[in-house]
Coordinates of C-alpha atoms in Angstrom, one line a residue:
M1 CA -9.9 6.8 -3.8
T2 CA -10.5 8.6 -7.1
T3 CA -14.1 8.9 -8.2
V4 CA -14.4 7.2 -11.6
S5 CA -17.2 7.8 -14.1
G6 CA -17.8 6.8 -17.7
L7 CA -18.2 8.7 -20.9
A8 CA -19.4 7.6 -24.4
P9 CA -16.9 5.6 -26.4
L10 CA -14.7 7.6 -28.8
A11 CA -15.8 7.5 -32.4
E12 CA -13.6 5.7 -34.9
R13 CA -12.8 9.1 -36.5
P14 CA -12.9 12.3 -34.5
G15 CA -15.4 15.1 -35.3
A16 CA -15.5 18.7 -34.2
P17 CA -17.2 18.8 -30.8
A18 CA -20.1 21.1 -30.2
E19 CA -19.9 21.5 -26.5
G20 CA -16.8 19.6 -25.5
S21 CA -16.7 15.8 -25.5
G22 CA -14.3 12.8 -25.5
L23 CA -10.7 13.9 -25.6
Q24 CA -11.6 17.4 -26.6
P25 CA -12.9 18.9 -23.4
L26 CA -13.8 22.6 -23.0
P27 CA -11.9 24.5 -20.4
A28 CA -15.0 24.8 -18.3
E29 CA -15.0 21.0 -17.8
G30 CA -12.0 21.3 -15.6
V31 CA -9.9 18.5 -17.1
D32 CA -6.3 19.0 -16.3
V33 CA -4.8 15.7 -17.6
L34 CA -5.6 13.7 -20.7
A35 CA -4.3 10.1 -21.0
V36 CA -4.1 8.0 -24.1
A37 CA -2.5 4.6 -24.8
I38 CA 0.5 3.5 -26.7
A39 CA 1.7 -0.1 -27.2
P40 CA 5.0 -1.6 -28.5
G41 CA 5.3 -1.7 -32.3
P42 CA 5.5 -4.9 -34.4
P43 CA 8.4 -7.3 -33.7
G44 CA 10.7 -5.8 -36.3
D45 CA 10.1 -2.2 -35.1
R46 CA 9.5 -2.1 -31.4
T47 CA 11.4 1.1 -30.9
V48 CA 8.5 3.1 -32.2
P49 CA 5.3 2.7 -30.2
E50 CA 1.9 2.2 -31.8
P51 CA -1.0 4.6 -31.0
R52 CA -4.2 3.3 -29.5
R53 CA -7.6 4.9 -29.7
G54 CA -7.5 8.7 -29.5
A55 CA -3.7 8.9 -29.4
V56 CA -3.2 10.3 -32.9
E57 CA -5.9 12.9 -32.5
A58 CA -4.4 14.1 -29.2
A59 CA -1.0 14.5 -30.8
V60 CA -2.5 16.6 -33.5
R61 CA -4.2 18.9 -31.0
Y62 CA -1.0 19.3 -29.0
G63 CA 1.1 19.7 -32.1
I64 CA 3.7 17.1 -31.3
D65 CA 5.6 14.3 -33.0
V66 CA 5.0 11.4 -30.5
A67 CA 7.3 9.0 -32.3
S68 CA 10.4 11.3 -32.1
R69 CA 9.6 12.3 -28.5
A70 CA 9.2 8.7 -27.5
E71 CA 12.4 7.7 -29.2
A72 CA 14.3 10.4 -27.5
A73 CA 12.9 9.4 -24.1
G74 CA 13.4 5.7 -24.7
I75 CA 9.7 5.0 -24.5
T76 CA 8.6 1.9 -26.4
G77 CA 5.0 1.4 -25.1
K78 CA 6.0 -1.2 -22.5
A79 CA 3.4 -1.6 -19.7
G80 CA 3.7 1.2 -17.2
E81 CA 5.9 3.5 -19.2
H82 CA 4.6 7.0 -19.7
L83 CA 5.5 10.1 -21.7
V84 CA 4.3 13.4 -20.3
V85 CA 3.6 16.3 -22.8
E86 CA 2.9 19.8 -21.5
A87 CA 0.4 21.9 -23.3
P88 CA 2.0 24.6 -25.6
R89 CA 2.3 28.0 -24.1
G90 CA -0.8 30.0 -24.6
S91 CA -3.0 27.0 -25.3
D92 CA -5.5 27.7 -22.5
D93 CA -8.1 25.5 -24.3
L94 CA -6.0 22.3 -23.7
P95 CA -5.6 20.4 -20.5
A96 CA -2.2 21.1 -18.9
K97 CA -0.9 17.6 -19.4
L98 CA -1.2 14.9 -22.0
I99 CA 0.1 11.5 -20.9
Y100 CA 1.0 8.7 -23.4
L101 CA 0.7 5.6 -21.3
G102 CA 2.3 2.3 -22.3
V103 CA -0.1 -0.7 -22.1
G104 CA 2.3 -3.4 -23.3
D105 CA 0.5 -6.4 -24.8
E106 CA -2.7 -5.3 -23.1
S107 CA -2.9 -8.5 -21.0
H108 CA -4.6 -8.1 -17.7
Q109 CA -1.2 -8.0 -15.9
S110 CA 0.1 -5.3 -18.3
L111 CA -3.1 -3.2 -17.8
R112 CA -2.8 -3.4 -14.0
R113 CA 0.7 -2.1 -14.3
A114 CA -0.4 0.6 -16.7
G115 CA -3.2 1.7 -14.3
A116 CA -0.8 1.9 -11.4
S117 CA 1.7 4.0 -13.4
L118 CA -1.1 6.4 -14.4
A119 CA -2.2 6.8 -10.7
R120 CA 1.4 7.7 -9.7
A121 CA 1.8 10.1 -12.6
T122 CA -1.3 12.0 -11.7
F123 CA -1.1 12.6 -8.0
G124 CA -2.6 15.9 -7.1
A125 CA -4.7 16.1 -10.4
R126 CA -8.2 17.4 -10.2
R127 CA -9.7 15.6 -13.2
I128 CA -8.3 13.0 -15.6
R129 CA -9.9 12.1 -18.9
M130 CA -8.7 9.1 -20.7
S131 CA -9.3 6.7 -23.5
V132 CA -6.7 4.0 -22.4
I133 CA -9.2 1.2 -22.0
D134 CA -11.8 2.4 -24.6
S135 CA -13.1 -0.7 -26.6
L136 CA -11.5 -3.3 -24.3
T137 CA -13.4 -6.1 -22.5
A138 CA -15.0 -5.6 -19.1
Q139 CA -12.3 -7.9 -17.6
A140 CA -9.5 -5.9 -19.1
Q141 CA -11.0 -2.6 -18.0
Q142 CA -11.4 -4.0 -14.5
A143 CA -7.7 -5.0 -14.4
F144 CA -6.7 -1.5 -15.4
L145 CA -8.9 0.2 -12.9
E146 CA -7.7 -2.2 -10.1
G147 CA -4.2 -1.3 -10.9
F148 CA -5.0 2.4 -10.9
F149 CA -6.7 2.3 -7.5
L150 CA -3.9 0.1 -6.0
G151 CA -1.1 2.2 -7.5
G152 CA -2.6 5.3 -5.9
Y153 CA -2.4 3.9 -2.3
R154 CA -0.2 5.5 0.2
A155 CA 0.5 4.1 3.7
P156 CA -0.8 6.1 6.7
R157 CA 1.8 8.4 8.3
T158 CA 2.2 9.8 11.8
G159 CA 4.3 12.9 12.7
Q160 CA 4.8 16.3 11.2
K161 CA 5.6 15.2 7.7
G162 CA 2.6 15.2 5.4
P163 CA 1.5 12.2 3.4
G164 CA 2.1 13.9 0.0
E165 CA -0.3 14.8 -2.8
P166 CA -3.4 12.6 -2.9
M167 CA -4.7 10.6 -5.9
A168 CA -6.5 12.5 -8.6
A169 CA -9.9 13.6 -7.4
E170 CA -11.8 12.4 -10.5
M171 CA -11.2 10.3 -13.6
E172 CA -13.5 10.1 -16.6
V173 CA -13.1 7.0 -18.8
T174 CA -14.4 6.9 -22.4
G175 CA -16.1 3.7 -23.3
L176 CA -16.2 2.5 -19.6
L177 CA -18.4 -0.6 -19.3
P178 CA -20.6 -0.5 -16.1
Q179 CA -19.7 -4.1 -15.1
A180 CA -16.0 -3.2 -14.9
L181 CA -16.0 -0.5 -12.2
E182 CA -17.8 -2.0 -9.2
P183 CA -15.6 -5.2 -8.9
A184 CA -12.5 -3.1 -9.3
E185 CA -13.6 -0.7 -6.5
T186 CA -14.5 -3.6 -4.2
A187 CA -11.2 -5.4 -4.7
A188 CA -9.2 -2.2 -4.3
R189 CA -11.1 -1.2 -1.1
A190 CA -10.4 -4.6 0.4
A191 CA -6.7 -4.3 -0.5
W192 CA -6.5 -0.8 1.0
L193 CA -8.1 -2.0 4.2
A194 CA -5.6 -4.9 4.5
R195 CA -2.7 -2.6 3.7
D196 CA -3.8 0.0 6.2
L197 CA -4.1 -2.5 9.0
T198 CA -0.8 -4.3 8.2
N199 CA 1.1 -1.0 7.9
T200 CA 0.0 0.2 11.3
P201 CA 2.8 0.2 13.9
P202 CA 2.8 -2.5 16.5
D203 CA 2.5 -0.2 19.5
T204 CA -0.9 0.7 18.1
A205 CA -1.9 -2.5 16.4
T206 CA -2.2 -4.8 19.4
P207 CA -4.6 -7.8 19.5
E208 CA -7.2 -5.6 21.3
W209 CA -6.9 -2.9 18.7
M210 CA -7.2 -5.3 15.8
A211 CA -10.4 -6.7 17.5
A212 CA -11.7 -3.1 17.7
Q213 CA -11.0 -2.6 14.0
A214 CA -12.9 -5.8 13.2
A215 CA -15.8 -4.6 15.2
A216 CA -15.8 -1.3 13.3
V217 CA -15.8 -3.2 10.0
A218 CA -18.6 -5.5 11.2
S219 CA -20.7 -2.6 12.3
A220 CA -20.3 -0.7 9.0
S221 CA -21.1 -3.7 6.9
G222 CA -23.8 -5.3 8.9
L223 CA -21.8 -8.4 9.9
D224 CA -22.0 -10.5 13.1
I225 CA -19.0 -10.4 15.4
E226 CA -17.8 -12.3 18.4
V227 CA -14.6 -11.7 20.4
W228 CA -12.8 -14.0 22.8
D229 CA -10.6 -12.3 25.4
L230 CA -7.8 -14.0 27.4
Q231 CA -10.1 -15.2 30.1
R232 CA -12.6 -16.8 27.7
L233 CA -9.8 -18.3 25.6
Q234 CA -8.3 -19.9 28.7
A235 CA -11.7 -21.2 29.9
E236 CA -12.6 -22.7 26.5
G237 CA -9.2 -24.4 25.9
F238 CA -7.5 -22.3 23.2
G239 CA -4.1 -23.4 24.4
G240 CA -2.2 -22.3 21.3
L241 CA -3.4 -18.7 21.4
T242 CA -2.9 -18.3 25.1
A243 CA 0.6 -19.9 25.1
V244 CA 1.8 -17.6 22.3
G245 CA 0.3 -14.5 23.9
S246 CA 1.5 -15.4 27.4
G247 CA 4.6 -13.2 27.3
S248 CA 2.9 -10.0 26.3
A249 CA 1.2 -7.2 28.2
H250 CA -1.4 -7.2 25.4
G251 CA -3.5 -10.4 25.8
P252 CA -4.5 -12.5 22.8
R253 CA -7.9 -12.4 21.1
L254 CA -9.9 -14.6 18.8
V255 CA -12.3 -12.7 16.6
R256 CA -15.1 -14.2 14.5
V257 CA -16.7 -12.0 11.8
T258 CA -19.6 -13.6 9.8
Y259 CA -21.5 -12.5 6.7
R260 CA -24.9 -14.3 6.5
P261 CA -26.9 -13.7 3.3
A262 CA -30.6 -13.4 3.4
S263 CA -31.0 -16.6 1.4
A264 CA -28.0 -18.9 1.8
A265 CA -27.2 -21.9 -0.4
A266 CA -27.8 -25.1 1.6
G267 CA -24.7 -26.7 3.0
E268 CA -22.4 -24.1 1.6
S269 CA -20.1 -22.0 3.8
V270 CA -16.5 -20.7 3.6
V271 CA -14.3 -20.1 6.6
L272 CA -11.3 -17.9 6.2
V273 CA -8.7 -18.1 9.0
G274 CA -6.0 -15.4 9.4
K275 CA -2.8 -15.5 11.3
G276 CA -2.7 -12.3 13.4
I277 CA 0.6 -12.0 15.2
T278 CA 0.6 -8.3 15.8
F279 CA 4.3 -8.3 16.5
D280 CA 6.7 -11.3 16.4
S281 CA 9.9 -11.0 18.5
G282 CA 10.4 -14.7 18.3
G283 CA 9.8 -15.0 22.0
I284 CA 12.4 -16.9 23.9
S285 CA 13.7 -18.1 20.5
L286 CA 14.6 -14.5 19.8
K287 CA 14.8 -13.3 16.2
P288 CA 18.0 -11.5 15.0
R289 CA 17.7 -7.7 14.9
E290 CA 17.5 -7.5 11.1
S291 CA 14.5 -9.7 11.0
M292 CA 12.4 -7.7 13.4
P293 CA 11.3 -4.5 11.6
A294 CA 8.9 -6.2 9.3
M295 CA 7.4 -8.3 12.1
K296 CA 4.6 -5.7 12.6
M297 CA 3.3 -7.3 9.4
D298 CA 3.1 -10.8 10.8
M299 CA -0.7 -10.1 11.2
A300 CA -1.2 -9.7 7.5
G301 CA -3.2 -12.9 7.2
S302 CA -5.8 -11.6 9.7
A303 CA -6.0 -8.3 7.9
V304 CA -6.6 -10.1 4.6
V305 CA -9.4 -12.3 5.8
L306 CA -11.2 -9.4 7.5
A307 CA -11.0 -7.4 4.2
A308 CA -12.3 -10.5 2.3
V309 CA -15.4 -11.0 4.5
Q310 CA -16.3 -7.3 4.2
A311 CA -16.0 -7.7 0.4
A312 CA -18.2 -10.8 0.6
A313 CA -20.9 -8.6 2.1
E314 CA -20.5 -6.0 -0.6
L315 CA -20.8 -8.6 -3.3
Q316 CA -23.7 -10.3 -1.5
V317 CA -22.4 -13.8 -2.3
P318 CA -25.1 -16.5 -1.8
F319 CA -23.4 -18.4 1.0
E320 CA -22.1 -17.8 4.5
V321 CA -18.5 -16.5 4.9
T322 CA -16.7 -16.3 8.2
A323 CA -13.4 -14.7 9.0
L324 CA -11.5 -16.0 12.1
L325 CA -8.7 -13.7 13.3
A326 CA -6.2 -15.5 15.6
L327 CA -4.6 -12.5 17.3
A328 CA -1.6 -12.5 19.7
E329 CA 1.7 -10.7 20.3
N330 CA 4.7 -13.0 20.5
A331 CA 6.7 -11.1 23.0
L332 CA 9.5 -11.9 25.4
G333 CA 8.5 -11.8 29.0
A334 CA 8.6 -13.5 32.4
A335 CA 5.6 -15.6 31.5
S336 CA 6.6 -16.5 27.9
Y337 CA 6.1 -20.0 26.7
R338 CA 9.3 -22.0 26.3
P339 CA 10.9 -24.6 24.0
G340 CA 10.1 -27.9 25.7
D341 CA 6.7 -26.8 26.9
I342 CA 3.7 -29.0 26.0
V343 CA 0.6 -27.1 24.9
R344 CA -2.9 -28.5 24.6
T345 CA -4.7 -27.0 21.7
Y346 CA -8.4 -26.5 21.2
N347 CA -9.2 -30.0 19.8
G348 CA -7.2 -31.6 22.6
T349 CA -4.1 -32.4 20.6
T350 CA -0.9 -31.8 22.6
V351 CA 2.1 -30.1 21.0
E352 CA 5.7 -30.1 22.1
I353 CA 7.2 -26.7 21.5
G354 CA 10.6 -26.8 19.8
N355 CA 10.9 -23.1 18.8
T356 CA 8.8 -20.3 20.1
D357 CA 9.4 -18.4 16.8
A358 CA 7.2 -21.0 15.1
E359 CA 4.2 -19.4 16.8
G360 CA 1.9 -18.8 13.8
R361 CA 1.1 -22.5 13.4
M362 CA 0.0 -22.6 17.1
V363 CA -2.6 -19.9 16.9
L364 CA -3.8 -21.3 13.6
A365 CA -4.1 -24.7 15.1
D366 CA -6.6 -23.4 17.6
A367 CA -8.6 -21.4 15.0
L368 CA -8.7 -24.2 12.4
A369 CA -9.8 -26.8 15.0
Y370 CA -12.5 -24.4 16.2
A371 CA -13.7 -23.8 12.6
V372 CA -14.0 -27.6 12.0
K373 CA -15.8 -28.3 15.3
E374 CA -18.1 -25.4 15.5
L375 CA -18.7 -24.1 11.9
N376 CA -18.5 -27.2 9.8
P377 CA -17.4 -25.3 6.6
S378 CA -17.6 -26.7 3.1
A379 CA -14.3 -24.9 2.4
L380 CA -11.6 -23.9 4.9
I381 CA -8.9 -21.5 3.9
D382 CA -6.1 -20.1 6.1
V383 CA -3.8 -17.2 5.2
A384 CA -0.6 -16.7 7.0
T385 CA 2.9 -15.2 6.9
L386 CA 4.0 -18.6 8.1
T387 CA 7.5 -19.5 7.0
G388 CA 10.7 -17.9 5.7
A389 CA 11.1 -21.1 3.8
A390 CA 8.3 -20.2 1.5
M391 CA 10.0 -16.9 0.6
L392 CA 13.3 -18.7 0.1
G393 CA 11.7 -21.1 -2.2
L394 CA 9.4 -18.8 -4.2
G395 CA 10.8 -15.3 -3.7
K396 CA 8.6 -12.3 -2.9
R397 CA 6.2 -12.5 -5.8
H398 CA 4.4 -15.8 -5.4
A399 CA 2.6 -17.2 -2.3
A400 CA 2.9 -20.9 -1.5
L401 CA -0.3 -22.9 -2.0
F402 CA -1.1 -26.2 -0.2
G403 CA -4.3 -28.1 0.1
N404 CA -6.0 -31.5 0.5
D405 CA -8.8 -31.1 -2.1
P406 CA -8.0 -31.1 -5.8
Q407 CA -11.1 -29.1 -6.8
L408 CA -10.4 -26.5 -4.2
L409 CA -6.8 -26.2 -5.3
T410 CA -7.9 -25.8 -8.9
A411 CA -10.4 -23.1 -8.0
M412 CA -7.7 -21.2 -6.0
E413 CA -5.3 -21.4 -8.9
A414 CA -8.0 -20.0 -11.2
A415 CA -8.6 -17.2 -8.7
A416 CA -4.9 -16.4 -8.7
S417 CA -4.9 -16.1 -12.5
S418 CA -7.8 -13.8 -12.6
S419 CA -6.8 -11.6 -9.7
G420 CA -3.2 -11.2 -10.6
E421 CA -2.0 -12.4 -7.2
P422 CA 0.1 -15.5 -8.2
L423 CA 0.5 -18.7 -6.3
W424 CA 2.7 -21.8 -6.7
Q425 CA 1.4 -25.1 -5.5
L426 CA 3.8 -27.1 -3.2
P427 CA 3.2 -30.7 -2.2
L428 CA 2.0 -32.0 1.2
V429 CA 4.7 -34.8 1.5
P430 CA 3.4 -37.5 3.9
E431 CA 6.9 -39.0 4.1
Y432 CA 7.9 -35.9 6.1
D433 CA 5.4 -36.6 8.9
Y434 CA 8.1 -38.3 11.0
L435 CA 9.6 -34.9 11.5
L436 CA 6.6 -34.0 13.6
D437 CA 6.9 -37.0 15.9
S438 CA 7.3 -36.3 19.6
T439 CA 8.1 -38.7 22.5
S440 CA 6.3 -36.6 25.0
A441 CA 3.2 -35.2 23.2
D442 CA 0.9 -36.0 20.3
L443 CA 2.9 -33.8 17.9
A444 CA 6.1 -31.7 17.7
H445 CA 5.5 -28.5 15.9
V446 CA 8.9 -28.1 14.2
A447 CA 11.6 -30.5 13.1
P448 CA 14.0 -31.6 15.8
V449 CA 17.3 -29.7 16.2
G450 CA 19.9 -31.1 13.8
A451 CA 17.4 -32.8 11.4
K452 CA 18.5 -30.5 8.5
A453 CA 15.5 -31.9 6.6
G454 CA 14.6 -28.7 4.7
G455 CA 11.1 -28.2 3.4
G456 CA 10.1 -25.8 6.2
A457 CA 7.1 -24.5 4.3
I458 CA 5.9 -28.0 3.7
L459 CA 6.4 -29.0 7.3
G460 CA 4.4 -26.1 8.5
A461 CA 1.5 -27.0 6.2
L462 CA 1.7 -30.7 7.3
F463 CA 1.4 -29.5 10.9
L464 CA -1.7 -27.4 10.1
E465 CA -3.3 -30.3 8.2
K466 CA -3.5 -32.2 11.5
F467 CA -6.2 -29.8 12.7
V468 CA -8.6 -29.8 9.7
D469 CA -9.9 -33.3 10.2
G470 CA -10.4 -34.0 6.5
T471 CA -12.3 -30.8 5.8
P472 CA -11.6 -29.4 2.3
W473 CA -8.8 -27.0 3.1
I474 CA -6.3 -24.6 1.6
H475 CA -3.2 -23.1 3.2
L476 CA -1.7 -19.9 1.7
D477 CA 1.7 -19.0 3.0
I478 CA 2.1 -15.3 2.0
A479 CA 5.4 -14.7 3.8
G480 CA 7.1 -13.7 0.6
P481 CA 4.7 -11.3 -1.1
M482 CA 3.4 -9.7 2.2
E483 CA 5.5 -6.5 1.5
V484 CA 7.6 -4.7 -1.1
G485 CA 10.5 -2.4 -0.4
A486 CA 9.6 0.1 -3.0
D487 CA 6.6 1.0 -5.2
T488 CA 6.4 -2.0 -7.6
H489 CA 3.6 -2.1 -10.2
E490 CA 0.3 -2.2 -8.4
Y491 CA 2.0 -2.5 -5.0
A492 CA 3.0 0.5 -2.9
K493 CA 6.0 0.4 -0.6
G494 CA 5.1 -1.5 2.6
A495 CA 2.3 -4.0 3.1
T496 CA 0.8 -5.3 -0.2
G497 CA -2.5 -6.7 1.1
F498 CA -1.6 -9.8 -0.9
G499 CA -4.4 -12.3 -0.7
A500 CA -7.4 -9.9 -0.4
R501 CA -8.0 -9.8 -4.2
L502 CA -7.2 -13.5 -4.5
L503 CA -9.9 -14.4 -1.9
I504 CA -12.4 -12.1 -3.5
A505 CA -11.9 -13.6 -6.9
F506 CA -12.3 -17.1 -5.3
L507 CA -15.5 -16.0 -3.6
R508 CA -16.9 -14.4 -6.7
A509 CA -16.2 -17.5 -8.8
R510 CA -17.8 -19.8 -6.2
A511 CA -20.8 -17.5 -6.1
A512 CA -21.2 -17.5 -9.9
R513 CA -21.0 -21.3 -9.9
L514 CA -23.7 -21.6 -7.3
R515 CA -26.0 -19.1 -9.0
A516 CA -25.6 -21.0 -12.3
Q517 CA -26.5 -24.3 -10.7
A518 CA -29.6 -22.7 -9.1
A519 CA -30.8 -21.2 -12.3

């Protein structure tokens, strides 16, 4: 990622610099891109953008009429728009490029989009100097920097074709507040990790490989780790994981990664459970061809919770945080589990299988039951690309939010607002419980054939609720926003890492509340 540093705020009126400063760097300072902000004009004149701090002075130095150039290019100052001005020929004392960056209404969402746009407009640059967030609040600056870091992400590539130009090596920010940079970097690193893992092809990203990545993260961050292989899973009764993984040459794993602070708040712990289906063929209930390419991303939930526990260690939150990665490949083989099988899960509940392509809830059932029995969390949160129904209902921007605890739901919605990863709460409808009735087991895990009841995302959540035993619990169905098909605002094409920033915002807020109570 780009190395970011702060400079003194710009003065209200520019003065002649003695040794190069602010937006008037000397050639020896190596600045090759200047960036300043513009915003939409007043309601009656939105075709002409308004300058923000430093924008007028920069125009004077480059000798340009910004209003006419913007009008010719159709630039109004909307968030993410940018106008690139080349330095006049022979002006060796000026940086090669001046970028007028649209910041829209300067809301946090607009600033994230502006940051992402600047990152993409400056690939390959050596040093950016900018005043775009000069004089803004720490939270606004953090949003811009997050967008910048996230927009500069590129997925790993294999083969002979290179990855393209990297992010700018350095960026200097006038008026940068110290408290804005660190949380932005932490959130972005977590999202990059989640994206890297989720974008990895399934012939590499097997359950064993994912467990190894978790071990590397744990080692680097001083976290505790424990891994269950197939034999141990079978011996200890993790029937959901072993059934789903039975058709694959790559056996299932359960991974537990734990952050323990030096001084933990009494009775406070958070467990994050991630669905980790490293490839989902659908098993015997085989998926159609067009649905399969994205199924390397069916382990996105496990990547997100691993990134979040690493961030918890970076932030040194004052309570224990554990990530449980429920890892399996849902393949089609001679030993695959079948529709009609009855599977005994970790807590002893038996489940009649109706569709082997509803495998995520089976591995989560084991992990949730284990968390409740062995870890006794004060908050239990699962993250999963669980149902196509969530995407059908909410599209690819919002994740579906379910839960059994009003305070926890409110806290998660607040985290969504602050992180920019939006949620929409859906109800747990007890009247739909009859769809999980089975005549041969404790539960069915999907609605019976021909029921045509709809509400697939709700039914998946109702099934998972059977395994939390009243523990305060949140279920995040991220099937919609797990990927984007093209660069979109702060998301780069491919895996989005959706949920990492959301969980970090949740953990930060919970930590702040506990510290305030202890003060």
